[in-house]
Short mmCIF file of C-alpha atoms and ligand atoms in Angstrom, two decimals:
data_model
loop_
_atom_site.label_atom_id
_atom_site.label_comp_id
_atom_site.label_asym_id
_atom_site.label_seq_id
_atom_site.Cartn_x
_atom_site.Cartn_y
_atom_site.Cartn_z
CA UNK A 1412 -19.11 46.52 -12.08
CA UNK A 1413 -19.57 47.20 -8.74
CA UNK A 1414 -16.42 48.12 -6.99
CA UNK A 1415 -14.62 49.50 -3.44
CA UNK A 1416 -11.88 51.76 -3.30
CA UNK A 1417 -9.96 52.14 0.18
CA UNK A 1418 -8.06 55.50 0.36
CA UNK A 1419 -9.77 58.72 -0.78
CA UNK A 1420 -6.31 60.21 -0.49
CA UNK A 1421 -4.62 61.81 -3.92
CA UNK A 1422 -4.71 58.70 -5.51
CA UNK A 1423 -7.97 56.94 -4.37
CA UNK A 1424 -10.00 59.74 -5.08
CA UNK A 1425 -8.48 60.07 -8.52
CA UNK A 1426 -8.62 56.78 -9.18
CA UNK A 1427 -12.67 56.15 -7.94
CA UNK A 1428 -14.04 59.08 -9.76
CA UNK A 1429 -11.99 57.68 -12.69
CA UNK A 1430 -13.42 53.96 -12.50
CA UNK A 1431 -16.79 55.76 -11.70
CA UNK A 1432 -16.29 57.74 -15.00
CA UNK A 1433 -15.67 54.53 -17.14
CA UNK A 1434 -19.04 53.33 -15.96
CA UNK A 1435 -18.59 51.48 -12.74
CA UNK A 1436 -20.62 51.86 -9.49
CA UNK A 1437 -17.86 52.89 -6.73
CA UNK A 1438 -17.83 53.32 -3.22
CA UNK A 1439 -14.86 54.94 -1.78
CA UNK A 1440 -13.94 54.32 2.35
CA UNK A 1441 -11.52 56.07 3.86
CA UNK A 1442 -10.98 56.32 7.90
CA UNK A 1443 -10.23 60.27 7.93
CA UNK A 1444 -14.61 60.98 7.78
CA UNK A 1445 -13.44 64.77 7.15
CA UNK A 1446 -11.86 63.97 3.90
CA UNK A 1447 -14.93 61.37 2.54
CA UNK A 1448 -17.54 64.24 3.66
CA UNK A 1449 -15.33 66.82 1.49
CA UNK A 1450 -15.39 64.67 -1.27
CA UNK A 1451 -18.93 63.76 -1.23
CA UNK A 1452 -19.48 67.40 -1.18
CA UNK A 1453 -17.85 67.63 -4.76
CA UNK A 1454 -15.12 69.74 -2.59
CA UNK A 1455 -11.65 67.48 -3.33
CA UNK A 1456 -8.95 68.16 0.03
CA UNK A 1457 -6.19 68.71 -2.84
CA UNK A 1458 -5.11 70.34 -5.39
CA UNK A 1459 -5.10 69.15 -9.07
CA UNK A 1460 -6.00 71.05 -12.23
CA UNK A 1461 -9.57 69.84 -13.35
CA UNK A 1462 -10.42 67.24 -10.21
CA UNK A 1463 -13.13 69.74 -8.96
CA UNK A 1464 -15.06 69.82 -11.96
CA UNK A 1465 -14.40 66.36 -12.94
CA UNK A 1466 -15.50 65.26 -9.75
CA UNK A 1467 -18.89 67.04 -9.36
CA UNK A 1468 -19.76 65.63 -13.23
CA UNK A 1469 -19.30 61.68 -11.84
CA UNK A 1470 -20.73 62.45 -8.51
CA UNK A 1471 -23.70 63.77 -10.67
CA UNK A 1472 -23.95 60.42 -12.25
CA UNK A 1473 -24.87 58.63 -9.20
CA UNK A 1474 -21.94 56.21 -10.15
CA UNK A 1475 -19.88 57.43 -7.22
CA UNK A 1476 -20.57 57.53 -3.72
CA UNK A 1477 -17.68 58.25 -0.43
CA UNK A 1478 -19.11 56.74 2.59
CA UNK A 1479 -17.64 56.33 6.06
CA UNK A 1480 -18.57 53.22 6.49
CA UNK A 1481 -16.38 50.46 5.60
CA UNK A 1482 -19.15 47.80 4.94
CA UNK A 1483 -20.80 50.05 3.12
CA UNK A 1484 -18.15 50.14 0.62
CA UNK A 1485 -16.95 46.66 0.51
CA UNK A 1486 -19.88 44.49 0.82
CA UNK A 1487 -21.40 43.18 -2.50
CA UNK A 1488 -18.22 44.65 -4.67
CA UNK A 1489 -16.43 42.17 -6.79
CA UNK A 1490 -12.89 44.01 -6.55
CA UNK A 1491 -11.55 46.00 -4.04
CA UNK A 1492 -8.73 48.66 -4.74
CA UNK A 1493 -5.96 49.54 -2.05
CA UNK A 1494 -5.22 53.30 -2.63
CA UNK A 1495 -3.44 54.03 0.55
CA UNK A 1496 -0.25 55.34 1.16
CA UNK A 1497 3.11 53.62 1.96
CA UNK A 1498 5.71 56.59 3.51
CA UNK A 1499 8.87 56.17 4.84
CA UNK A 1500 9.06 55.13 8.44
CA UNK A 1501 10.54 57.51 10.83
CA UNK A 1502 13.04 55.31 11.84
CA UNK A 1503 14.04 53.65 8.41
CA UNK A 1504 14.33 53.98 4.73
CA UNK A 1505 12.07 50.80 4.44
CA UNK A 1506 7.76 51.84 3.51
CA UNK A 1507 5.80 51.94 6.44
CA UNK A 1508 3.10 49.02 5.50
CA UNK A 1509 0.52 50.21 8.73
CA UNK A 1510 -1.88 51.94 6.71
CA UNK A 1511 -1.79 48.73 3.76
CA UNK A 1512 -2.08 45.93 6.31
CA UNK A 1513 -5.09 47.84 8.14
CA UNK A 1514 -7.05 47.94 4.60
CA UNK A 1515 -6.17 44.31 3.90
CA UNK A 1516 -7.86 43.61 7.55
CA UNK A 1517 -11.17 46.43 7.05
CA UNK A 1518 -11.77 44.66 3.70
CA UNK A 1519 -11.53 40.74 5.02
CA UNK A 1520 -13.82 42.04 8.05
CA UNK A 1521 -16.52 42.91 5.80
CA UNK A 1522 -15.97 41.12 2.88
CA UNK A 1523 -19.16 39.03 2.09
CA UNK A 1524 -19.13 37.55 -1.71
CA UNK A 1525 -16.46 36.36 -4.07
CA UNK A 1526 -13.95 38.71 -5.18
CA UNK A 1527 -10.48 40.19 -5.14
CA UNK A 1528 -8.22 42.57 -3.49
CA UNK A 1529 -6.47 44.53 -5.77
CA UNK A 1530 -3.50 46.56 -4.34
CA UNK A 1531 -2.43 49.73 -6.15
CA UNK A 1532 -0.45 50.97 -3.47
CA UNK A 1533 3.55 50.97 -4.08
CA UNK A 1534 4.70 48.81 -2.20
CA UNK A 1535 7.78 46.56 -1.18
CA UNK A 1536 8.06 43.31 -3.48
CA UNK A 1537 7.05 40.33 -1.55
CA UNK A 1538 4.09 42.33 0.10
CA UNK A 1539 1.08 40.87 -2.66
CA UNK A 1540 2.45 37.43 -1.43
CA UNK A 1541 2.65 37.52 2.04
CA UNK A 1542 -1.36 39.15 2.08
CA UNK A 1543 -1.98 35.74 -0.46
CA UNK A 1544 -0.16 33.66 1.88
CA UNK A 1545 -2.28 34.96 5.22
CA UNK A 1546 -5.57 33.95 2.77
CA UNK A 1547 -3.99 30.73 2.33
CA UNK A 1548 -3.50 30.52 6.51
CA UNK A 1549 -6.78 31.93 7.58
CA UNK A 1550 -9.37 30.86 4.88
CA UNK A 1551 -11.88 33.23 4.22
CA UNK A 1552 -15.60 32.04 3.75
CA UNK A 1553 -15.90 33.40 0.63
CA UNK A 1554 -13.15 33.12 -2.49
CA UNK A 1555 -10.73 36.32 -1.90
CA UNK A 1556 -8.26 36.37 -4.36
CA UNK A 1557 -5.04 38.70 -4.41
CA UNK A 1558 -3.90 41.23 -7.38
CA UNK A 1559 -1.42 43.76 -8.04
CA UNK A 1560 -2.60 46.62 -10.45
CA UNK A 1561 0.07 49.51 -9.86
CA UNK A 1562 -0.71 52.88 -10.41
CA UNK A 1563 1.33 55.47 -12.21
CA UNK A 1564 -0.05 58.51 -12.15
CA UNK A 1565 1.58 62.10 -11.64
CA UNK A 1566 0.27 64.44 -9.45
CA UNK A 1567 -1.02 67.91 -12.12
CA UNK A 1568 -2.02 65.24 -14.59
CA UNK A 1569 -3.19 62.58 -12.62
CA UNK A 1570 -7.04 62.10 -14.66
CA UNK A 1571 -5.16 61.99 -17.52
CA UNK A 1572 -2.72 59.33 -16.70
CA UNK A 1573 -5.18 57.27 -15.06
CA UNK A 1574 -7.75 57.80 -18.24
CA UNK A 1575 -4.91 57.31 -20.76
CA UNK A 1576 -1.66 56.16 -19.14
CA UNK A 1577 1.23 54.68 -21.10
CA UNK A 1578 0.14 51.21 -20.18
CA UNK A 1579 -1.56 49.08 -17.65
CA UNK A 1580 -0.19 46.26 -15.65
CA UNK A 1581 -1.79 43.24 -14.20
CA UNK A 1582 -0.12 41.32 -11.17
CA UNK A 1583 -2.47 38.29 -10.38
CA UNK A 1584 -2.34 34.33 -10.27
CA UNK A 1585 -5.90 34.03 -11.39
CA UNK A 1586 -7.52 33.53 -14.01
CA UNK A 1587 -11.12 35.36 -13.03
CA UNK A 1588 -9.35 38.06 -10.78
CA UNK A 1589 -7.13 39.25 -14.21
CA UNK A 1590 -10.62 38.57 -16.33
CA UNK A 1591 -12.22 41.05 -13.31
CA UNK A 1592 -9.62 43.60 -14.19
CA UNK A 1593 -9.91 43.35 -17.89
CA UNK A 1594 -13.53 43.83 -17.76
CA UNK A 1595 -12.77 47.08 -14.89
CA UNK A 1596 -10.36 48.27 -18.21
CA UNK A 1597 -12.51 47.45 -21.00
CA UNK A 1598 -12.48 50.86 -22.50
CA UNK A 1599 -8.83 51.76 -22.23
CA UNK A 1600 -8.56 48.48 -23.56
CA UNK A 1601 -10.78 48.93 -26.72
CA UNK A 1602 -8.93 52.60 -27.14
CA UNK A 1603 -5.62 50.44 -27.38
CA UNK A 1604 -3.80 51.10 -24.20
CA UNK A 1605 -1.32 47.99 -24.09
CA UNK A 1606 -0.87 46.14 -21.07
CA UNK A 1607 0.79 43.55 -19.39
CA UNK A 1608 0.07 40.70 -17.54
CA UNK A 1609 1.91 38.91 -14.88
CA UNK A 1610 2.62 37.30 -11.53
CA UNK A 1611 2.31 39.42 -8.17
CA UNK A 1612 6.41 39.98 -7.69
CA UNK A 1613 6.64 41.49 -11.06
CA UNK A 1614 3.90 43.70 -11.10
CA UNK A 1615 4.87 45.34 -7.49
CA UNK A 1616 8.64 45.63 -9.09
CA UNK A 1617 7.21 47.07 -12.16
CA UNK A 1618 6.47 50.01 -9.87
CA UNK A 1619 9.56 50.38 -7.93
CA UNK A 1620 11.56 50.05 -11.28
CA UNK A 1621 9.58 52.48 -13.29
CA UNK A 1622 10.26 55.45 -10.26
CA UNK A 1623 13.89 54.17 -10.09
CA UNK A 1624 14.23 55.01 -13.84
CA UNK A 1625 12.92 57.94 -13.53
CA UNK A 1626 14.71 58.78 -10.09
CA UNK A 1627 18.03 58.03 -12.11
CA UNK A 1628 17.87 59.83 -15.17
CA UNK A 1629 16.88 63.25 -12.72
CA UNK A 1630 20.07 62.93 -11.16
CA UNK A 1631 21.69 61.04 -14.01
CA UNK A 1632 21.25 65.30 -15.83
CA UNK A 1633 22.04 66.86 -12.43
CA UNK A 1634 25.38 64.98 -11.64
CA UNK A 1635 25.94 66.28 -15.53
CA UNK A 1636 25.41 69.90 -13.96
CA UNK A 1637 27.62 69.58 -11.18
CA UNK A 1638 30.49 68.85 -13.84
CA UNK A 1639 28.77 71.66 -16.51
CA UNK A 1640 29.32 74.11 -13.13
CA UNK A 1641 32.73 73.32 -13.14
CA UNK A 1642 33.52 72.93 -16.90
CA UNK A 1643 32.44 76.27 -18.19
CA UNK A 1644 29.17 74.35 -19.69
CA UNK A 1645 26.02 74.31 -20.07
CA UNK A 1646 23.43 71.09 -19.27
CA UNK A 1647 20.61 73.06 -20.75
CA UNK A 1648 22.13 72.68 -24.17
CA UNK A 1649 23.64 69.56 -22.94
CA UNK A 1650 20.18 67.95 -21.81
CA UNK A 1651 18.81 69.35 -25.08
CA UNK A 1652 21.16 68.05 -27.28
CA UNK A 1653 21.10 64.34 -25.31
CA UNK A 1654 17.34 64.60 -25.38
CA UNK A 1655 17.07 64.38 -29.30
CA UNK A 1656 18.86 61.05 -28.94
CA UNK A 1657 15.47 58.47 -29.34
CA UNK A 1658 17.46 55.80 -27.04
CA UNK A 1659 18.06 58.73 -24.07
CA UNK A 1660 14.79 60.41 -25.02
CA UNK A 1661 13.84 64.27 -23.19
CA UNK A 1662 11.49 63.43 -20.62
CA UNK A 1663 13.03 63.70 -17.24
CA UNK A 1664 15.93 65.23 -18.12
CA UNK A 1665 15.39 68.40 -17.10
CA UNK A 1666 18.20 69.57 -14.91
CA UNK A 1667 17.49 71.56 -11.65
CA UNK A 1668 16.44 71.12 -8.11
CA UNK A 1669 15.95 67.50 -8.51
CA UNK A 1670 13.02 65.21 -7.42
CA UNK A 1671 10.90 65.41 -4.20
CA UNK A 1672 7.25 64.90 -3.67
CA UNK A 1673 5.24 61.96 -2.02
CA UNK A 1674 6.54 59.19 -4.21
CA UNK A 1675 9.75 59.47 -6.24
CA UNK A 1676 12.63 59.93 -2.96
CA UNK A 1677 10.77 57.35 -0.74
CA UNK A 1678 10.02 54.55 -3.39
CA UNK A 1679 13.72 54.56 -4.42
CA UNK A 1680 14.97 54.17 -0.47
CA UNK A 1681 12.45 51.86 0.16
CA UNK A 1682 13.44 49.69 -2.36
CA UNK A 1683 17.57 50.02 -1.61
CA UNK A 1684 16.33 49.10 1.93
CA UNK A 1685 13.52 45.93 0.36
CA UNK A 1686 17.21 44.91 -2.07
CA UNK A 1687 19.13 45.29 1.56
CA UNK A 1688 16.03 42.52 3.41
CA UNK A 1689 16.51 40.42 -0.18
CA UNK A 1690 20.19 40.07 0.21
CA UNK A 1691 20.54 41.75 -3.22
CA UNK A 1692 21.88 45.27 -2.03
CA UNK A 1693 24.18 45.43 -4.16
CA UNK A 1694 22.20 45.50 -7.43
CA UNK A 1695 20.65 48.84 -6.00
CA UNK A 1696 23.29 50.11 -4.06
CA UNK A 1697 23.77 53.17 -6.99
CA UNK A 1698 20.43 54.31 -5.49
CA UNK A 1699 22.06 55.94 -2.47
CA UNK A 1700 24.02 58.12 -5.14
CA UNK A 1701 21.07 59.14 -7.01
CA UNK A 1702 19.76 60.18 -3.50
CA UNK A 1703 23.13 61.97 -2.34
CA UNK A 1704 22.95 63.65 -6.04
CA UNK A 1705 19.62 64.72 -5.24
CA UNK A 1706 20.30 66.44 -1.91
CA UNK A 1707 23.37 67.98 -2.84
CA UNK A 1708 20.90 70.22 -5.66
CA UNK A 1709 19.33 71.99 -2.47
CA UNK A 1710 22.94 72.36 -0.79
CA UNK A 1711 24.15 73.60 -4.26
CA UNK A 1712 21.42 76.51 -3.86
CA UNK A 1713 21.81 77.45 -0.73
CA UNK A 1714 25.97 77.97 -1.18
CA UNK A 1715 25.20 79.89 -3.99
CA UNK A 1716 23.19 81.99 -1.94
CA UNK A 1717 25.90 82.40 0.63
CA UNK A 1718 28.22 83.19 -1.76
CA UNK A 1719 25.92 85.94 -3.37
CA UNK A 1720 26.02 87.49 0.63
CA UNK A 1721 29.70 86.94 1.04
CA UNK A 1722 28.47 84.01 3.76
CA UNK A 1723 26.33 85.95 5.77
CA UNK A 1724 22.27 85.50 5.65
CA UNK A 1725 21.63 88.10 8.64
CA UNK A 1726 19.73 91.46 7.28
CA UNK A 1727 19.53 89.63 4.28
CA UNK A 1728 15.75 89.61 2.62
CA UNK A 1729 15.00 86.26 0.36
CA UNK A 1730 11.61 85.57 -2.23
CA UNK A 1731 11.55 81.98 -2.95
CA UNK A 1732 8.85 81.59 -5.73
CA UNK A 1733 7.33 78.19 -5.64
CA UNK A 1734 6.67 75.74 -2.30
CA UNK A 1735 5.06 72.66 -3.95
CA UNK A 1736 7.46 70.26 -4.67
CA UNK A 1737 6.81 70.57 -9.25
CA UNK A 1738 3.67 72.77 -10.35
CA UNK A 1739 -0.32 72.15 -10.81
CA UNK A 1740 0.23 70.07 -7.49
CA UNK A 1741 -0.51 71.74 -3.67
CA UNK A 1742 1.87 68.93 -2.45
CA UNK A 1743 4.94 70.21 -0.20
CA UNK A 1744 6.16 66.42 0.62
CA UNK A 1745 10.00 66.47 0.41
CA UNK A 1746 9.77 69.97 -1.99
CA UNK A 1747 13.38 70.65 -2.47
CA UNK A 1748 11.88 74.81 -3.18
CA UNK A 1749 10.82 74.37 0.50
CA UNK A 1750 13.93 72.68 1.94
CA UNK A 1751 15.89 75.23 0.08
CA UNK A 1752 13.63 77.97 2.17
CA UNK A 1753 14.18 76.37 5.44
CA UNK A 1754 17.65 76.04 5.08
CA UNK A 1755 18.22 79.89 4.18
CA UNK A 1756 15.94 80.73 7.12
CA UNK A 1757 18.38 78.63 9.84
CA UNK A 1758 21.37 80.55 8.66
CA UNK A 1759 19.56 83.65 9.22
CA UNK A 1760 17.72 85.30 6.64
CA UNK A 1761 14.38 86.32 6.39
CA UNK A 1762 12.72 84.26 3.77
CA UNK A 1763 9.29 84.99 1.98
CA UNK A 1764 7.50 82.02 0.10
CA UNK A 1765 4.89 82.59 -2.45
CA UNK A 1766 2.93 79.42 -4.41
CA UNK A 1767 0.09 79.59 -6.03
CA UNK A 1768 -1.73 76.78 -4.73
CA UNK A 1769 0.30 75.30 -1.78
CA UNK A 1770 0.85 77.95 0.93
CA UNK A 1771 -1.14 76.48 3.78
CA UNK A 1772 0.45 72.74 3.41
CA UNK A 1773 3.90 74.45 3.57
CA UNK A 1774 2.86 76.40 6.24
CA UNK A 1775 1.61 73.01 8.21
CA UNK A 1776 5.02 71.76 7.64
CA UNK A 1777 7.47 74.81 8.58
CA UNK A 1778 5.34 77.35 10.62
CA UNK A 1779 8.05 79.64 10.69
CA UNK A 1780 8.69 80.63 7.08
CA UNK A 1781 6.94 84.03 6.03
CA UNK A 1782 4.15 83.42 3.56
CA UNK A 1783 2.85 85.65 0.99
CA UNK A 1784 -0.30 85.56 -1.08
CA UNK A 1785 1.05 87.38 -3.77
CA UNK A 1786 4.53 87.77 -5.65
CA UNK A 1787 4.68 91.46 -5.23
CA UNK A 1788 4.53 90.70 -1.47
CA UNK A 1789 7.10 88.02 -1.70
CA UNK A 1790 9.60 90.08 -3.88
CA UNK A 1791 9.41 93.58 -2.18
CA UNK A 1792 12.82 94.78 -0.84
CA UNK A 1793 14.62 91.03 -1.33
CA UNK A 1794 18.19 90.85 -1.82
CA UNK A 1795 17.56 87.80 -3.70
CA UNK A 1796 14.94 86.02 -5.76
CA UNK A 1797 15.02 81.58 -6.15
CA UNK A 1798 12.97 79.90 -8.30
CA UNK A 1799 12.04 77.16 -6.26
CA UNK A 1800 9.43 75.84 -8.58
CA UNK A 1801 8.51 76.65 -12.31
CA UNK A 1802 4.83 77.57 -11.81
CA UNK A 1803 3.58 78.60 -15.43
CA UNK A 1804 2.92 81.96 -13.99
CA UNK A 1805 6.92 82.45 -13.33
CA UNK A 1806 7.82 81.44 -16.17
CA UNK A 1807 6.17 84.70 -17.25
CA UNK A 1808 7.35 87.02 -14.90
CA UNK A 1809 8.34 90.57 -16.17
CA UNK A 1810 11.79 91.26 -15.37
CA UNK A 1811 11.49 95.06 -15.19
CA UNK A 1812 8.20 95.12 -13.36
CA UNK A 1813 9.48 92.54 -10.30
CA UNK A 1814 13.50 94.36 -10.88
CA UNK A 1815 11.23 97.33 -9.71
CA UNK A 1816 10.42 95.41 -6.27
CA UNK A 1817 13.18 94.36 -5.05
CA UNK A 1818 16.18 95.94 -3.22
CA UNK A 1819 18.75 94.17 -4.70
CA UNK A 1820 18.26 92.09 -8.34
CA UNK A 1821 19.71 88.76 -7.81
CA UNK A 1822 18.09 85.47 -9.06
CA UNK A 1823 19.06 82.00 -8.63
CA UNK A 1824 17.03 80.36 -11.23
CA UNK A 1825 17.27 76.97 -9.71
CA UNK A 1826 14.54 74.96 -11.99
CA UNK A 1827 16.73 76.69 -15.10
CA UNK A 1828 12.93 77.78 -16.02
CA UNK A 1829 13.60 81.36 -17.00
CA UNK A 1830 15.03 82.91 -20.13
CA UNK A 1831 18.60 84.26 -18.46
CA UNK A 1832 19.31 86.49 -21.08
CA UNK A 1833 15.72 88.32 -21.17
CA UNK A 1834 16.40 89.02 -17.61
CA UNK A 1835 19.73 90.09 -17.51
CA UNK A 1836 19.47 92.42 -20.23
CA UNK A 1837 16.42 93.95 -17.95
CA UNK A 1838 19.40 94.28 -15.19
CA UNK A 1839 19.39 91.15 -13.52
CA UNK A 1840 22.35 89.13 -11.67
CA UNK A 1841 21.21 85.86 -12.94
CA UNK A 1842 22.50 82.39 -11.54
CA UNK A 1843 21.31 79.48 -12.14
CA UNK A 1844 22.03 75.21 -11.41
CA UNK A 1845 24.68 73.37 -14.26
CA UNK A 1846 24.92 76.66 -16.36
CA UNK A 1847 28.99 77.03 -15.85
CA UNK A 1848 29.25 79.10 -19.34
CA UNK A 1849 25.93 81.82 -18.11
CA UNK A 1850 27.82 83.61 -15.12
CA UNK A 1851 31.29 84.06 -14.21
CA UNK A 1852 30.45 84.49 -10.73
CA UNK A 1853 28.46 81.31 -11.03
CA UNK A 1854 32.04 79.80 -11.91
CA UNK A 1855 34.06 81.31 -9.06
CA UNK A 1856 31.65 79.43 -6.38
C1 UDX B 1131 5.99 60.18 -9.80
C2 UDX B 1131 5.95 59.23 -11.02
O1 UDX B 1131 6.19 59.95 -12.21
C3 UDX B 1131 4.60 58.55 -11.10
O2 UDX B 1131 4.58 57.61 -12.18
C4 UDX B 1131 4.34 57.83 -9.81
O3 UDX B 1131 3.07 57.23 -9.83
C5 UDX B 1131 4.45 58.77 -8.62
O4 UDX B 1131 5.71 59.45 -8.63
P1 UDX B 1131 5.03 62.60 -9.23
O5 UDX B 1131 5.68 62.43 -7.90
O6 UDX B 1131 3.63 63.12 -9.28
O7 UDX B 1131 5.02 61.19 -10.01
O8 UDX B 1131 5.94 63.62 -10.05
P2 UDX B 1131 6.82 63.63 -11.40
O9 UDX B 1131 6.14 64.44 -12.41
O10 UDX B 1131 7.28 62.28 -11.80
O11 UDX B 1131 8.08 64.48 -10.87
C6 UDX B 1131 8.85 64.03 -9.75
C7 UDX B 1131 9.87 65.06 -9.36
O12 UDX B 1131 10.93 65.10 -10.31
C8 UDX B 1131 9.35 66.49 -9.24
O13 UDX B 1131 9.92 67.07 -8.06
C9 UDX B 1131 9.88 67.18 -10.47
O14 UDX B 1131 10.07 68.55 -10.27
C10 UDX B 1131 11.20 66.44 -10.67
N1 UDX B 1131 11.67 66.44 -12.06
C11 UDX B 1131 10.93 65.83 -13.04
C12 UDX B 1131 12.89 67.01 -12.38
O15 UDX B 1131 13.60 67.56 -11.52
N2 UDX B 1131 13.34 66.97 -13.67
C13 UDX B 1131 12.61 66.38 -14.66
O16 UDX B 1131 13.08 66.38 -15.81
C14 UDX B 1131 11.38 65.78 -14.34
#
C-alpha cells in the first residue's frame, strides 16, 4: 500500500523503514532536510542497535524513499502516519501540539485522493477529535478520514517492538480507515499479534495509560527503596521477590534512578495537566507523586555524594558512567545520569562523563560537563565513581583494573546494576539506591 509518514524523527524513521519492510511503498517528509538527506543516505541521526543495517536493507528494496518535499510524500498515499513529537511546553506541563497541528495542515495542503490521517503521535485525549471536527468544518475535496494508531515502542528495541509489539491498537470511526490499517498490519496480524479496536478517545488514552502504568510501578519500587534505605532492607531482594508474583509481574520494577527520556516524565504531566483541562484532576492527581518520587532518586544521589565528601564537592574529582537516559539509546532527554552530573558540577566538583554512544547530545545539552571518550579517562584520579546508567559494558567492569585508576574507590551504584559484593571484596566503598542492609554508611545518611 502506498503510504506517507510525517516525522523522520526516532519514531518515524523506525516506524517507515518498518512499514517499508512489511512490503509497503513509503515516503517519509520531514521539515529538518538535514535529517531526510541523512536518512536517505542509509546514515540514521540516532542511535539504536541494528537501525543502520536495517535501514540500508529496506532502502535497498526501493520500498522506501525520504524526500523533502511534502507533496511528494503525501500525494497518491492512502494513509498518512503522524510521527512527530509532542514535548512539554516551556511554560506548562500540558504537550506542546505545534509540531502535530502543522502535519495535520502539510498533509490537508497536499492531500489529493481518498484516505486517512493516522496519528501515532502521543498525544492529549480529545486531540483525534478536534482534527475530525476541523474536517467536519472545512470539508476537504476528497474523503479524509481521522485514526488513532498509537505507537509503543522503546527506544534500544524499537524494530522489534514495532515488528512484534505486545499488541496493536486501532482508534478510528470508520469502517474503510480501520480496514486500511488492517490491511497496513496484515502480517503481524497473520503472525497473531492481538489487537484492539476502538473509538478515537480510547485509543489516544490507551497511550497515556500504558506510560502511566509503567511511570507508576518505577516509582511504585523506588518509594519501596526510600523505606528499604531506612529499614535496614533491601528492594533488590524485595523487587525480586515481588516480581515472581504473576499479578505484580518483574518488568519495570527495577529500582534505581528512576525514569527519564523523551516520553515516560512528559506523557504522565501532560496527562495530570489534560485530567486538570477535563475537570477530572483528581483521578490523576497521584501522578504528581510518582513525579516527586522520581526526582527525589537524583536528589537521593547527589546527598549521598555529599555525604561521602563530608558536604563539600570543591577538589573533589567525580566519573559518572552513563549519560543517556537507559542503554542502547544516544538519547540524553530528561537522563536522570545527566541531571545527577549537573547537579554535582554546581556544588563544585569536577565531573567527568563517559557513554558509549551519547556524548555529543549530552554535550549539546550541558556544555560545561567534562567528557571522556573512554572509561579509563573518566575514572583516572576520581574520588568517586556513579553509575548513572547500566550500559552492558559496566556491568562488566573489572573492579581491580578501574580500583587501579582512581584516587579514591568509592561507588554509588545508582542503577543497583553491579554485583556489590564482587566489588567490595576487590576494595571498594560501595553504595548504592534502596540497599539499607549493603552499607552501614549507606544507613547513617
Ligand atoms: C517508553 C515506553 O516504554 C514506550 O512504550 C513508549 O512508547 C515510550 O516511552 P522508552 O522511553 O524508550 O519507552 O523507555 P523505557 O524502556 O520504557 O524506560 C523508561 C525509563 O524508565 C528509563 O529511564 C529506564 O531507565 C527507566 N526504568 C525502566 C527504570 O528505572 N526501572 C525499570 O524497571 C524500567
Amino acid at each position: 500500500m502506498r503510504l506517507s509518514v510525517l516525522g523522520a524523527g526516532y519514531l518515524g524513521a523506525v516506524h517507515a523503514t518498518c512499514l517499508a519492510h512489511l512490503g509497503h511503498e513509503v515516503k517519509v517528509f520531514d521539515v529538518d532536510p538535514s535529517k531526510i538527506a541523512m536518512l536517505a543516505a542509509g546514515k540514521p541521526p540516532f542511535y539504536e542497535p541494528g537501525f543502520e543495517t536495517f535501514l540500508a536493507e529496506t532502502l535497498a528494496s526501493g520500498r522506501l524513499h525520504f524526500t523533502d518535499s511534502a507533496q511528494a510524500a503525501i500525494e497518491g498515499a492512502r494513509l498518512h502516519f503522524i510521527c512527530v513529537g509532542t514535548p512539554q511546553q516551556q511554560d506548562s506541563d500540558a504537550a506542546d501540539l505545534r509540531f502535530v497541528n502543522s502535519a495535520f495542515d502539510t498533509i490537508m495542503a497536499n492531500i489529493n485522493c481518498a484516505s486517512t490521517i493516522v496519528g501515532k503521535s502521543t498525544v492529549p485525549v480529545g486531540t483525534a477529535q478536534r482534527l475530525a471536527d476541523i474536517l467536519i468544518s472545512n470539508v476537504p475535496a476528497v474523503r479524509v478520514k481521522i485514526a488513532w494508531n498509537p505507537e509503543f515502542l522503546r527506544e534500544g528495541t524499537a524494530i522489534e517492538d514495532t515488528l512484534n509489539p505486545d499488541r496493536l491498537v486501532f482508534g478510528t470511526d470508520s469502517e474503510s480507515s480501520e480496514k486500511d490499517l488492517m490491511e497496513v498490519y496484515g502480517k503481524l496480524l497473520s503472525d497473531g499479534i492481538p489487537y484492539v479496536t476502538t473509538d478515537l478517545a480510547t485509543a489516544e488514552m490507551v497511550k497515556v495509560a500504558a506510560n502511566s502504568f509503567l511511570a507508576t510501578k518505577i516509582s511504585f519500587i523506588n518509594a519501596m527503596a526510600e523505606i528499604c534505605e531506612v529499614a535496614n532492607a533491601d528492594v533488590v531482594t524485595l523487587s525480586r521477590a515481588l516480581g515472581y508474583d504473576d499479578r505484580i509481574g518483574k518488568r519495570y520494577l527495577n529500582a534505581g534512578l528512576g525514569f527519564g527520556g523523551g516520553c515516560l516524565p512528559k506523557d504522565i504531566r501532560a496527562f495530570s495537566a489534560r485530567a486538570g483541562e477535563l475537570g477530572a484532576a483528581d483521578a490523576v492527581s497521584f501522578l504528581r507523586e510518582i513525579d516527586k518520587i522520581n526526582l527525589r532518586r537524583r536528589e537521593r544521589v547527589v546527598s549521598l555524594a555529599a555525604a561521602i565528601f563530608s558536604g563539600n564537592f570543591f577538589g573533589k574529582n567525580v566519573a559518572v558512567l552513563g549519560a543517556a537516559f537507559k542503554p542502547d539509546s544516544d538519547d540524553v532527554r530528561d537522563s536522570p545520569a545527566l541531571s545527577v552530573a549537573a547537579a554535582m558540577h554546581v556544588k563544585g566538583a569536577l565531573v567527568r562523563v563517559h557513554d558509549p554512544q551519547a556524548n555529543e547530545n549530552a554535550r549539546q545539552r550541558f556544555p560545561t560537563l567534562t567528557y571522556c571518550d573512554s572509561i579509563e579517562t573518566a575514572c583516572a584520579d576520581v574520588d568517586l565513581v556513579v553509575l548513572g546508567t547500566e550500559w552492558a559494558e559496566y556491568k562488566i567492569l573489572d573492579p581491580l583494573y578501574i580500583g587501579q585508576l582512581v584516587r579514591d574507590r568509592v561507588l554509588i551504584d545508582a542503577r543497583n546494576a553491579l554485583d556489590w559484593s564482587f566489588w567490595s571484596d576487590s576494595g571498594w566503598d560501595v553504595h548504592a539506591l534502596g540497599r539499607g542492609n549493603m552499607h552501614p554508611r549507606t544507613r547513617e545518611i
